[in-house]
Amino acid sequence: MSKRALLILSLGFGLCAEVGAAPNGAGYPAANAYAQPAATDNAIFDVLGRLEQLQSEVQQLRGMVEEQSQTIADLQRKQSNMYSDLDDRMQALTAGGQAPQSQSPAPTPAADAAANGQTAVTAAQPAAPAAPTPAPATTATPTAVAPVVDNKPAAAAATSNEKERYQAAYDTLRNGHNTQAIKMFQDLLKDFPAGEFADNSQYWLAEAHKINREFDAARAAFNKVVSQYPNSSKVPDALLKLGYIEFDLQNTAKARDYLTRVTTSYPGTTAAHLAEKKLAQMPQ
């Protein structure tokens, strides 16, 4: 009996030792083991949702950037047109200040001859009845006016045509149709190379090329303003724009030469003021 009891006791102690050595619930899955896949799926869905939200926000930001870029481009074009308009207004004011000096033209020979003819005829009419003999033929000389040819109407018509075409080309440039304006200014200069608006036409032709970023053509056109119309009020503006072009092309030395020439040769002008500002912004 004692051996059997000892055997039973030893078996019991062995089972207790195995149970004590096993971890808590080692033979069975943990209670939260089944919850992990669900938690992982929720985290993935949450990340995907946030990713979609970020993509949507990025698309909105891209749209805003594109809209702002277009707005900036429109503002730059409007600013260029405003400067052009201001420049043209200043030119008009300058021309208006000098206009009264040439508003009193001398009487033409045709007008003098016509006036003298009318006076002679008027004086001869009351004297004719009192004369016993026929009036001398020299008193009536209205035929002297016939050989005089007055070219003023044709010249006025040509000037009016030039002015209308210049205004049409300028309005086309202001409305943003730069390529069409270039063609109109070129035709105008071809038909009126020494016209009243030739210097202005040459300047705005260069400006249209500059707006189109056709820098070589713009440089050549601005140089023509300086060389062909040295007494024009557009010369300082042309030199200023040449400085701008060289600065945009990173030719700092040439840009500085043009801008300095504006400030020294044309002090006190709007172009000189703008040149001084640009020089102050340039690296030394």
PDB file of C-alpha atoms in Angstrom:
ATOM      1  CA  MET A   1       0.000   0.000   0.000  1.00  0.00           C
ATOM      2  CA  SER A   2       2.696   2.452   0.820  1.00  0.00           C
ATOM      3  CA  LYS A   3       4.427   1.975  -2.532  1.00  0.00           C
ATOM      4  CA  ARG A   4       1.183   2.490  -4.404  1.00  0.00           C
ATOM      5  CA  ALA A   5       0.422   5.581  -2.389  1.00  0.00           C
ATOM      6  CA  LEU A   6       3.863   6.940  -3.014  1.00  0.00           C
ATOM      7  CA  LEU A   7       3.462   6.315  -6.764  1.00  0.00           C
ATOM      8  CA  ILE A   8       0.130   8.143  -6.831  1.00  0.00           C
ATOM      9  CA  LEU A   9       1.575  11.044  -4.891  1.00  0.00           C
ATOM     10  CA  SER A  10       4.551  11.319  -7.235  1.00  0.00           C
ATOM     11  CA  LEU A  11       2.289  11.353 -10.290  1.00  0.00           C
ATOM     12  CA  GLY A  12       0.160  14.063  -8.683  1.00  0.00           C
ATOM     13  CA  PHE A  13       3.179  16.234  -7.906  1.00  0.00           C
ATOM     14  CA  GLY A  14       4.393  15.819 -11.533  1.00  0.00           C
ATOM     15  CA  LEU A  15       1.080  17.028 -12.957  1.00  0.00           C
ATOM     16  CA  CYS A  16       1.059  20.010 -10.648  1.00  0.00           C
ATOM     17  CA  ALA A  17       4.576  20.939 -11.729  1.00  0.00           C
ATOM     18  CA  GLU A  18       3.603  20.811 -15.442  1.00  0.00           C
ATOM     19  CA  VAL A  19       0.550  22.967 -14.819  1.00  0.00           C
ATOM     20  CA  GLY A  20       2.600  25.513 -12.885  1.00  0.00           C
ATOM     21  CA  ALA A  21       5.312  25.660 -15.557  1.00  0.00           C
ATOM     22  CA  ALA A  22       2.852  26.394 -18.396  1.00  0.00           C
ATOM     23  CA  PRO A  23       2.193  30.135 -19.072  1.00  0.00           C
ATOM     24  CA  ASN A  24      -1.216  31.603 -18.526  1.00  0.00           C
ATOM     25  CA  GLY A  25      -3.449  30.204 -21.200  1.00  0.00           C
ATOM     26  CA  ALA A  26      -0.484  28.786 -23.103  1.00  0.00           C
ATOM     27  CA  GLY A  27      -2.581  26.047 -24.589  1.00  0.00           C
ATOM     28  CA  TYR A  28      -5.271  28.461 -25.760  1.00  0.00           C
ATOM     29  CA  PRO A  29      -5.175  31.619 -27.866  1.00  0.00           C
ATOM     30  CA  ALA A  30      -5.192  34.909 -26.025  1.00  0.00           C
ATOM     31  CA  ALA A  31      -8.468  36.723 -25.703  1.00  0.00           C
ATOM     32  CA  ASN A  32      -7.246  39.732 -27.722  1.00  0.00           C
ATOM     33  CA  ALA A  33      -5.591  37.605 -30.421  1.00  0.00           C
ATOM     34  CA  TYR A  34      -8.789  37.511 -32.425  1.00  0.00           C
ATOM     35  CA  ALA A  35      -9.212  41.322 -32.203  1.00  0.00           C
ATOM     36  CA  GLN A  36      -5.866  42.190 -33.842  1.00  0.00           C
ATOM     37  CA  PRO A  37      -6.907  41.613 -37.491  1.00  0.00           C
ATOM     38  CA  ALA A  38      -9.914  43.886 -37.052  1.00  0.00           C
ATOM     39  CA  ALA A  39      -7.780  46.621 -35.498  1.00  0.00           C
ATOM     40  CA  THR A  40      -5.232  46.330 -38.314  1.00  0.00           C
ATOM     41  CA  ASP A  41      -7.973  46.638 -40.983  1.00  0.00           C
ATOM     42  CA  ASN A  42      -9.365  49.746 -39.303  1.00  0.00           C
ATOM     43  CA  ALA A  43      -5.915  51.356 -39.274  1.00  0.00           C
ATOM     44  CA  ILE A  44      -5.448  50.632 -42.983  1.00  0.00           C
ATOM     45  CA  PHE A  45      -8.827  52.107 -43.841  1.00  0.00           C
ATOM     46  CA  ASP A  46      -8.002  55.149 -41.745  1.00  0.00           C
ATOM     47  CA  VAL A  47      -4.686  55.647 -43.576  1.00  0.00           C
ATOM     48  CA  LEU A  48      -6.365  55.204 -46.964  1.00  0.00           C
ATOM     49  CA  GLY A  49      -8.995  57.748 -46.035  1.00  0.00           C
ATOM     50  CA  ARG A  50      -6.392  60.269 -44.997  1.00  0.00           C
ATOM     51  CA  LEU A  51      -4.420  59.602 -48.178  1.00  0.00           C
ATOM     52  CA  GLU A  52      -7.467  60.305 -50.328  1.00  0.00           C
ATOM     53  CA  GLN A  53      -8.112  63.482 -48.381  1.00  0.00           C
ATOM     54  CA  LEU A  54      -4.516  64.605 -48.900  1.00  0.00           C
ATOM     55  CA  GLN A  55      -4.738  63.859 -52.625  1.00  0.00           C
ATOM     56  CA  SER A  56      -7.894  65.939 -52.850  1.00  0.00           C
ATOM     57  CA  GLU A  57      -6.238  68.820 -51.014  1.00  0.00           C
ATOM     58  CA  VAL A  58      -3.187  68.593 -53.291  1.00  0.00           C
ATOM     59  CA  GLN A  59      -5.427  68.785 -56.354  1.00  0.00           C
ATOM     60  CA  GLN A  60      -7.165  71.829 -54.907  1.00  0.00           C
ATOM     61  CA  LEU A  61      -3.807  73.465 -54.203  1.00  0.00           C
ATOM     62  CA  ARG A  62      -2.651  72.757 -57.749  1.00  0.00           C
ATOM     63  CA  GLY A  63      -5.788  74.370 -59.102  1.00  0.00           C
ATOM     64  CA  MET A  64      -5.209  77.410 -56.910  1.00  0.00           C
ATOM     65  CA  VAL A  65      -1.572  77.637 -58.042  1.00  0.00           C
ATOM     66  CA  GLU A  66      -2.589  77.482 -61.704  1.00  0.00           C
ATOM     67  CA  GLU A  67      -5.241  80.117 -61.121  1.00  0.00           C
ATOM     68  CA  GLN A  68      -2.751  82.360 -59.345  1.00  0.00           C
ATOM     69  CA  SER A  69      -0.218  81.883 -62.152  1.00  0.00           C
ATOM     70  CA  GLN A  70      -2.804  82.929 -64.723  1.00  0.00           C
ATOM     71  CA  THR A  71      -3.772  85.914 -62.592  1.00  0.00           C
ATOM     72  CA  ILE A  72      -0.124  86.969 -62.286  1.00  0.00           C
ATOM     73  CA  ALA A  73       0.324  86.678 -66.059  1.00  0.00           C
ATOM     74  CA  ASP A  74      -2.794  88.804 -66.627  1.00  0.00           C
ATOM     75  CA  LEU A  75      -1.602  91.389 -64.118  1.00  0.00           C
ATOM     76  CA  GLN A  76       1.811  91.566 -65.771  1.00  0.00           C
ATOM     77  CA  ARG A  77       0.171  92.116 -69.148  1.00  0.00           C
ATOM     78  CA  LYS A  78      -2.145  94.774 -67.706  1.00  0.00           C
ATOM     79  CA  GLN A  79       0.806  96.455 -66.002  1.00  0.00           C
ATOM     80  CA  SER A  80       2.701  96.533 -69.284  1.00  0.00           C
ATOM     81  CA  ASN A  81      -0.341  97.974 -71.049  1.00  0.00           C
ATOM     82  CA  MET A  82      -0.816 100.547 -68.269  1.00  0.00           C
ATOM     83  CA  TYR A  83       2.809 101.656 -68.598  1.00  0.00           C
ATOM     84  CA  SER A  84       2.383 101.891 -72.361  1.00  0.00           C
ATOM     85  CA  ASP A  85      -0.788 103.919 -71.926  1.00  0.00           C
ATOM     86  CA  LEU A  86       0.908 106.236 -69.415  1.00  0.00           C
ATOM     87  CA  ASP A  87       3.841 106.665 -71.737  1.00  0.00           C
ATOM     88  CA  ASP A  88       1.541 107.535 -74.616  1.00  0.00           C
ATOM     89  CA  ARG A  89      -0.404 110.009 -72.470  1.00  0.00           C
ATOM     90  CA  MET A  90       2.814 111.741 -71.428  1.00  0.00           C
ATOM     91  CA  GLN A  91       3.823 111.926 -75.081  1.00  0.00           C
ATOM     92  CA  ALA A  92       0.429 113.433 -75.922  1.00  0.00           C
ATOM     93  CA  LEU A  93       0.755 115.992 -73.127  1.00  0.00           C
ATOM     94  CA  THR A  94       4.231 116.905 -74.296  1.00  0.00           C
ATOM     95  CA  ALA A  95       3.016 117.328 -77.844  1.00  0.00           C
ATOM     96  CA  GLY A  96       0.056 119.358 -76.610  1.00  0.00           C
ATOM     97  CA  GLY A  97       2.345 121.751 -74.752  1.00  0.00           C
ATOM     98  CA  GLN A  98       4.308 122.459 -77.933  1.00  0.00           C
ATOM     99  CA  ALA A  99       1.326 122.579 -80.268  1.00  0.00           C
ATOM    100  CA  PRO A 100       0.361 126.259 -79.704  1.00  0.00           C
ATOM    101  CA  GLN A 101       3.668 127.372 -81.257  1.00  0.00           C
ATOM    102  CA  SER A 102       2.626 125.938 -84.611  1.00  0.00           C
ATOM    103  CA  GLN A 103      -1.080 126.736 -84.470  1.00  0.00           C
ATOM    104  CA  SER A 104      -0.803 130.058 -86.297  1.00  0.00           C
ATOM    105  CA  PRO A 105       0.333 129.236 -89.838  1.00  0.00           C
ATOM    106  CA  ALA A 106       1.280 132.058 -92.163  1.00  0.00           C
ATOM    107  CA  PRO A 107      -1.247 132.933 -94.869  1.00  0.00           C
ATOM    108  CA  THR A 108      -0.738 130.965 -98.026  1.00  0.00           C
ATOM    109  CA  PRO A 109      -0.017 132.594-101.382  1.00  0.00           C
ATOM    110  CA  ALA A 110      -3.291 131.228-102.691  1.00  0.00           C
ATOM    111  CA  ALA A 111      -5.219 132.860 -99.878  1.00  0.00           C
ATOM    112  CA  ASP A 112      -3.404 136.169-100.416  1.00  0.00           C
ATOM    113  CA  ALA A 113      -4.059 136.047-104.142  1.00  0.00           C
ATOM    114  CA  ALA A 114      -7.710 135.212-103.617  1.00  0.00           C
ATOM    115  CA  ALA A 115      -8.115 138.015-101.094  1.00  0.00           C
ATOM    116  CA  ASN A 116      -6.388 140.519-103.381  1.00  0.00           C
ATOM    117  CA  GLY A 117      -8.492 139.406-106.325  1.00  0.00           C
ATOM    118  CA  GLN A 118     -11.708 139.841-104.385  1.00  0.00           C
ATOM    119  CA  THR A 119     -10.604 143.273-103.187  1.00  0.00           C
ATOM    120  CA  ALA A 120      -9.738 144.399-106.685  1.00  0.00           C
ATOM    121  CA  VAL A 121     -13.059 143.240-108.079  1.00  0.00           C
ATOM    122  CA  THR A 122     -14.985 144.862-105.225  1.00  0.00           C
ATOM    123  CA  ALA A 123     -13.148 148.135-105.724  1.00  0.00           C
ATOM    124  CA  ALA A 124     -13.653 148.036-109.472  1.00  0.00           C
ATOM    125  CA  GLN A 125     -17.428 147.494-109.342  1.00  0.00           C
ATOM    126  CA  PRO A 126     -18.454 150.913-107.916  1.00  0.00           C
ATOM    127  CA  ALA A 127     -15.876 152.771-110.024  1.00  0.00           C
ATOM    128  CA  ALA A 128     -17.035 151.316-113.372  1.00  0.00           C
ATOM    129  CA  PRO A 129     -20.138 153.510-113.963  1.00  0.00           C
ATOM    130  CA  ALA A 130     -18.248 156.783-113.348  1.00  0.00           C
ATOM    131  CA  ALA A 131     -15.476 156.048-115.838  1.00  0.00           C
ATOM    132  CA  PRO A 132     -16.158 157.436-119.343  1.00  0.00           C
ATOM    133  CA  THR A 133     -13.931 154.857-120.891  1.00  0.00           C
ATOM    134  CA  PRO A 134     -13.885 151.052-120.337  1.00  0.00           C
ATOM    135  CA  ALA A 135     -12.110 149.949-117.217  1.00  0.00           C
ATOM    136  CA  PRO A 136      -8.545 148.742-117.747  1.00  0.00           C
ATOM    137  CA  ALA A 137      -8.195 144.990-118.080  1.00  0.00           C
ATOM    138  CA  THR A 138      -5.590 144.908-115.328  1.00  0.00           C
ATOM    139  CA  THR A 139      -8.187 145.646-112.645  1.00  0.00           C
ATOM    140  CA  ALA A 140      -9.887 142.276-112.988  1.00  0.00           C
ATOM    141  CA  THR A 141      -7.289 139.562-112.467  1.00  0.00           C
ATOM    142  CA  PRO A 142      -9.060 136.643-110.770  1.00  0.00           C
ATOM    143  CA  THR A 143      -7.456 134.318-113.296  1.00  0.00           C
ATOM    144  CA  ALA A 144      -4.153 134.663-111.450  1.00  0.00           C
ATOM    145  CA  VAL A 145      -5.461 132.231-108.811  1.00  0.00           C
ATOM    146  CA  ALA A 146      -5.891 129.415-111.295  1.00  0.00           C
ATOM    147  CA  PRO A 147      -2.215 128.408-111.643  1.00  0.00           C
ATOM    148  CA  VAL A 148      -1.806 128.101-107.852  1.00  0.00           C
ATOM    149  CA  VAL A 149      -2.127 124.450-106.756  1.00  0.00           C
ATOM    150  CA  ASP A 150      -3.022 123.875-103.113  1.00  0.00           C
ATOM    151  CA  ASN A 151      -1.693 120.503-101.873  1.00  0.00           C
ATOM    152  CA  LYS A 152      -2.900 120.979 -98.310  1.00  0.00           C
ATOM    153  CA  PRO A 153      -6.056 118.843 -98.637  1.00  0.00           C
ATOM    154  CA  ALA A 154      -4.022 115.866 -99.894  1.00  0.00           C
ATOM    155  CA  ALA A 155      -1.413 116.339 -97.147  1.00  0.00           C
ATOM    156  CA  ALA A 156      -4.117 116.648 -94.502  1.00  0.00           C
ATOM    157  CA  ALA A 157      -5.806 113.499 -95.774  1.00  0.00           C
ATOM    158  CA  ALA A 158      -2.495 111.591 -95.634  1.00  0.00           C
ATOM    159  CA  THR A 159      -1.819 112.805 -92.097  1.00  0.00           C
ATOM    160  CA  SER A 160      -5.306 111.852 -91.011  1.00  0.00           C
ATOM    161  CA  ASN A 161      -4.892 108.403 -92.539  1.00  0.00           C
ATOM    162  CA  GLU A 162      -1.568 107.937 -90.762  1.00  0.00           C
ATOM    163  CA  LYS A 163      -3.043 109.001 -87.434  1.00  0.00           C
ATOM    164  CA  GLU A 164      -6.019 106.669 -87.784  1.00  0.00           C
ATOM    165  CA  ARG A 165      -3.800 103.722 -88.670  1.00  0.00           C
ATOM    166  CA  TYR A 166      -1.418 104.515 -85.808  1.00  0.00           C
ATOM    167  CA  GLN A 167      -4.297 104.663 -83.317  1.00  0.00           C
ATOM    168  CA  ALA A 168      -5.710 101.398 -84.644  1.00  0.00           C
ATOM    169  CA  ALA A 169      -2.331  99.653 -84.297  1.00  0.00           C
ATOM    170  CA  TYR A 170      -1.842 101.066 -80.804  1.00  0.00           C
ATOM    171  CA  ASP A 171      -5.317  99.928 -79.689  1.00  0.00           C
ATOM    172  CA  THR A 172      -4.585  96.482 -81.099  1.00  0.00           C
ATOM    173  CA  LEU A 173      -1.425  96.305 -78.981  1.00  0.00           C
ATOM    174  CA  ARG A 174      -3.259  97.464 -75.861  1.00  0.00           C
ATOM    175  CA  ASN A 175      -5.883  94.752 -76.354  1.00  0.00           C
ATOM    176  CA  GLY A 176      -3.169  92.083 -76.254  1.00  0.00           C
ATOM    177  CA  HIS A 177      -3.028  91.212 -79.967  1.00  0.00           C
ATOM    178  CA  ASN A 178       0.718  91.680 -80.143  1.00  0.00           C
ATOM    179  CA  THR A 179       1.474  89.794 -83.356  1.00  0.00           C
ATOM    180  CA  GLN A 180      -1.257  91.626 -85.251  1.00  0.00           C
ATOM    181  CA  ALA A 181      -0.025  94.949 -83.861  1.00  0.00           C
ATOM    182  CA  ILE A 182       3.512  94.172 -85.067  1.00  0.00           C
ATOM    183  CA  LYS A 183       2.240  93.709 -88.618  1.00  0.00           C
ATOM    184  CA  MET A 184       0.199  96.926 -88.438  1.00  0.00           C
ATOM    185  CA  PHE A 185       3.138  98.999 -87.175  1.00  0.00           C
ATOM    186  CA  GLN A 186       5.449  97.519 -89.805  1.00  0.00           C
ATOM    187  CA  ASP A 187       2.996  98.426 -92.593  1.00  0.00           C
ATOM    188  CA  LEU A 188       2.561 101.897 -91.142  1.00  0.00           C
ATOM    189  CA  LEU A 189       6.317 102.526 -91.099  1.00  0.00           C
ATOM    190  CA  LYS A 190       6.586 101.216 -94.643  1.00  0.00           C
ATOM    191  CA  ASP A 191       3.924 103.630 -95.898  1.00  0.00           C
ATOM    192  CA  PHE A 192       4.983 106.607 -93.729  1.00  0.00           C
ATOM    193  CA  PRO A 193       8.729 106.228 -93.042  1.00  0.00           C
ATOM    194  CA  ALA A 194       9.054 109.939 -92.208  1.00  0.00           C
ATOM    195  CA  GLY A 195       5.535 110.510 -90.959  1.00  0.00           C
ATOM    196  CA  GLU A 196       4.379 112.404 -87.919  1.00  0.00           C
ATOM    197  CA  PHE A 197       3.983 109.173 -85.920  1.00  0.00           C
ATOM    198  CA  ALA A 198       6.995 107.311 -87.311  1.00  0.00           C
ATOM    199  CA  ASP A 199       9.040 107.488 -84.090  1.00  0.00           C
ATOM    200  CA  ASN A 200       6.095 106.381 -81.961  1.00  0.00           C
ATOM    201  CA  SER A 201       5.302 103.566 -84.383  1.00  0.00           C
ATOM    202  CA  GLN A 202       8.906 102.356 -84.248  1.00  0.00           C
ATOM    203  CA  TYR A 203       8.882 102.449 -80.447  1.00  0.00           C
ATOM    204  CA  TRP A 204       5.630 100.500 -80.068  1.00  0.00           C
ATOM    205  CA  LEU A 205       6.789  98.006 -82.671  1.00  0.00           C
ATOM    206  CA  ALA A 206       9.793  97.330 -80.446  1.00  0.00           C
ATOM    207  CA  GLU A 207       7.554  97.151 -77.380  1.00  0.00           C
ATOM    208  CA  ALA A 208       5.335  94.552 -79.060  1.00  0.00           C
ATOM    209  CA  HIS A 209       8.383  92.416 -79.846  1.00  0.00           C
ATOM    210  CA  LYS A 210       9.521  92.758 -76.224  1.00  0.00           C
ATOM    211  CA  ILE A 211       6.128  91.644 -74.883  1.00  0.00           C
ATOM    212  CA  ASN A 212       6.348  88.597 -77.150  1.00  0.00           C
ATOM    213  CA  ARG A 213       9.832  87.976 -75.679  1.00  0.00           C
ATOM    214  CA  GLU A 214      11.357  88.318 -79.137  1.00  0.00           C
ATOM    215  CA  PHE A 215      14.393  89.994 -77.662  1.00  0.00           C
ATOM    216  CA  ASP A 216      16.560  90.185 -80.772  1.00  0.00           C
ATOM    217  CA  ALA A 217      13.820  91.871 -82.792  1.00  0.00           C
ATOM    218  CA  ALA A 218      12.966  94.151 -79.870  1.00  0.00           C
ATOM    219  CA  ARG A 219      16.613  95.160 -79.421  1.00  0.00           C
ATOM    220  CA  ALA A 220      16.946  96.004 -83.119  1.00  0.00           C
ATOM    221  CA  ALA A 221      13.701  98.003 -83.137  1.00  0.00           C
ATOM    222  CA  PHE A 222      14.602 100.024 -80.024  1.00  0.00           C
ATOM    223  CA  ASN A 223      18.028 100.794 -81.500  1.00  0.00           C
ATOM    224  CA  LYS A 224      16.286 102.181 -84.593  1.00  0.00           C
ATOM    225  CA  VAL A 225      14.378 104.607 -82.384  1.00  0.00           C
ATOM    226  CA  VAL A 226      17.685 105.904 -81.020  1.00  0.00           C
ATOM    227  CA  SER A 227      19.530 106.016 -84.345  1.00  0.00           C
ATOM    228  CA  GLN A 228      16.800 107.137 -86.771  1.00  0.00           C
ATOM    229  CA  TYR A 229      14.894 109.519 -84.486  1.00  0.00           C
ATOM    230  CA  PRO A 230      17.544 111.073 -82.200  1.00  0.00           C
ATOM    231  CA  ASN A 231      15.345 114.089 -81.380  1.00  0.00           C
ATOM    232  CA  SER A 232      12.291 112.039 -80.477  1.00  0.00           C
ATOM    233  CA  SER A 233      10.937 112.014 -76.948  1.00  0.00           C
ATOM    234  CA  LYS A 234      10.885 108.230 -77.212  1.00  0.00           C
ATOM    235  CA  VAL A 235      14.700 107.957 -77.173  1.00  0.00           C
ATOM    236  CA  PRO A 236      15.101 107.829 -73.351  1.00  0.00           C
ATOM    237  CA  ASP A 237      12.316 105.242 -73.124  1.00  0.00           C
ATOM    238  CA  ALA A 238      13.968 103.172 -75.858  1.00  0.00           C
ATOM    239  CA  LEU A 239      17.303 103.259 -74.000  1.00  0.00           C
ATOM    240  CA  LEU A 240      15.513 102.263 -70.798  1.00  0.00           C
ATOM    241  CA  LYS A 241      13.907  99.268 -72.502  1.00  0.00           C
ATOM    242  CA  LEU A 242      17.254  98.259 -73.984  1.00  0.00           C
ATOM    243  CA  GLY A 243      18.623  98.217 -70.452  1.00  0.00           C
ATOM    244  CA  TYR A 244      15.702  96.065 -69.312  1.00  0.00           C
ATOM    245  CA  ILE A 245      16.282  93.603 -72.154  1.00  0.00           C
ATOM    246  CA  GLU A 246      19.991  93.250 -71.397  1.00  0.00           C
ATOM    247  CA  PHE A 247      19.195  92.780 -67.711  1.00  0.00           C
ATOM    248  CA  ASP A 248      16.670  90.023 -68.518  1.00  0.00           C
ATOM    249  CA  LEU A 249      19.307  88.344 -70.685  1.00  0.00           C
ATOM    250  CA  GLN A 250      21.767  88.594 -67.752  1.00  0.00           C
ATOM    251  CA  ASN A 251      24.047  90.969 -69.626  1.00  0.00           C
ATOM    252  CA  THR A 252      24.579  93.085 -66.534  1.00  0.00           C
ATOM    253  CA  ALA A 253      27.378  95.250 -67.937  1.00  0.00           C
ATOM    254  CA  LYS A 254      25.389  96.276 -71.028  1.00  0.00           C
ATOM    255  CA  ALA A 255      22.281  96.846 -68.950  1.00  0.00           C
ATOM    256  CA  ARG A 256      24.198  99.143 -66.620  1.00  0.00           C
ATOM    257  CA  ASP A 257      25.594 101.103 -69.593  1.00  0.00           C
ATOM    258  CA  TYR A 258      22.145 101.720 -71.080  1.00  0.00           C
ATOM    259  CA  LEU A 259      20.555 102.660 -67.754  1.00  0.00           C
ATOM    260  CA  THR A 260      23.421 104.961 -66.822  1.00  0.00           C
ATOM    261  CA  ARG A 261      23.135 106.647 -70.214  1.00  0.00           C
ATOM    262  CA  VAL A 262      19.479 107.367 -69.506  1.00  0.00           C
ATOM    263  CA  THR A 263      20.209 108.930 -66.121  1.00  0.00           C
ATOM    264  CA  THR A 264      23.078 111.082 -67.395  1.00  0.00           C
ATOM    265  CA  SER A 265      21.691 112.140 -70.784  1.00  0.00           C
ATOM    266  CA  TYR A 266      18.037 112.595 -69.838  1.00  0.00           C
ATOM    267  CA  PRO A 267      17.915 113.597 -66.148  1.00  0.00           C
ATOM    268  CA  GLY A 268      14.583 114.458 -64.651  1.00  0.00           C
ATOM    269  CA  THR A 269      12.574 112.313 -67.051  1.00  0.00           C
ATOM    270  CA  THR A 270      10.364 109.410 -66.069  1.00  0.00           C
ATOM    271  CA  ALA A 271      12.732 107.068 -67.874  1.00  0.00           C
ATOM    272  CA  ALA A 272      15.661 108.373 -65.830  1.00  0.00           C
ATOM    273  CA  HIS A 273      13.743 107.823 -62.595  1.00  0.00           C
ATOM    274  CA  LEU A 274      12.945 104.220 -63.588  1.00  0.00           C
ATOM    275  CA  ALA A 275      16.551 103.672 -64.651  1.00  0.00           C
ATOM    276  CA  GLU A 276      17.792 104.844 -61.247  1.00  0.00           C
ATOM    277  CA  LYS A 277      15.469 102.383 -59.505  1.00  0.00           C
ATOM    278  CA  LYS A 278      16.668  99.546 -61.703  1.00  0.00           C
ATOM    279  CA  LEU A 279      20.311 100.423 -61.101  1.00  0.00           C
ATOM    280  CA  ALA A 280      19.699 100.390 -57.364  1.00  0.00           C
ATOM    281  CA  GLN A 281      18.311  96.865 -57.628  1.00  0.00           C
ATOM    282  CA  MET A 282      21.232  95.529 -59.656  1.00  0.00           C
ATOM    283  CA  PRO A 283      24.127  93.789 -57.888  1.00  0.00           C
ATOM    284  CA  GLN A 284      27.262  95.869 -57.581  1.00  0.00           C
TER     285      GLN A 284
END
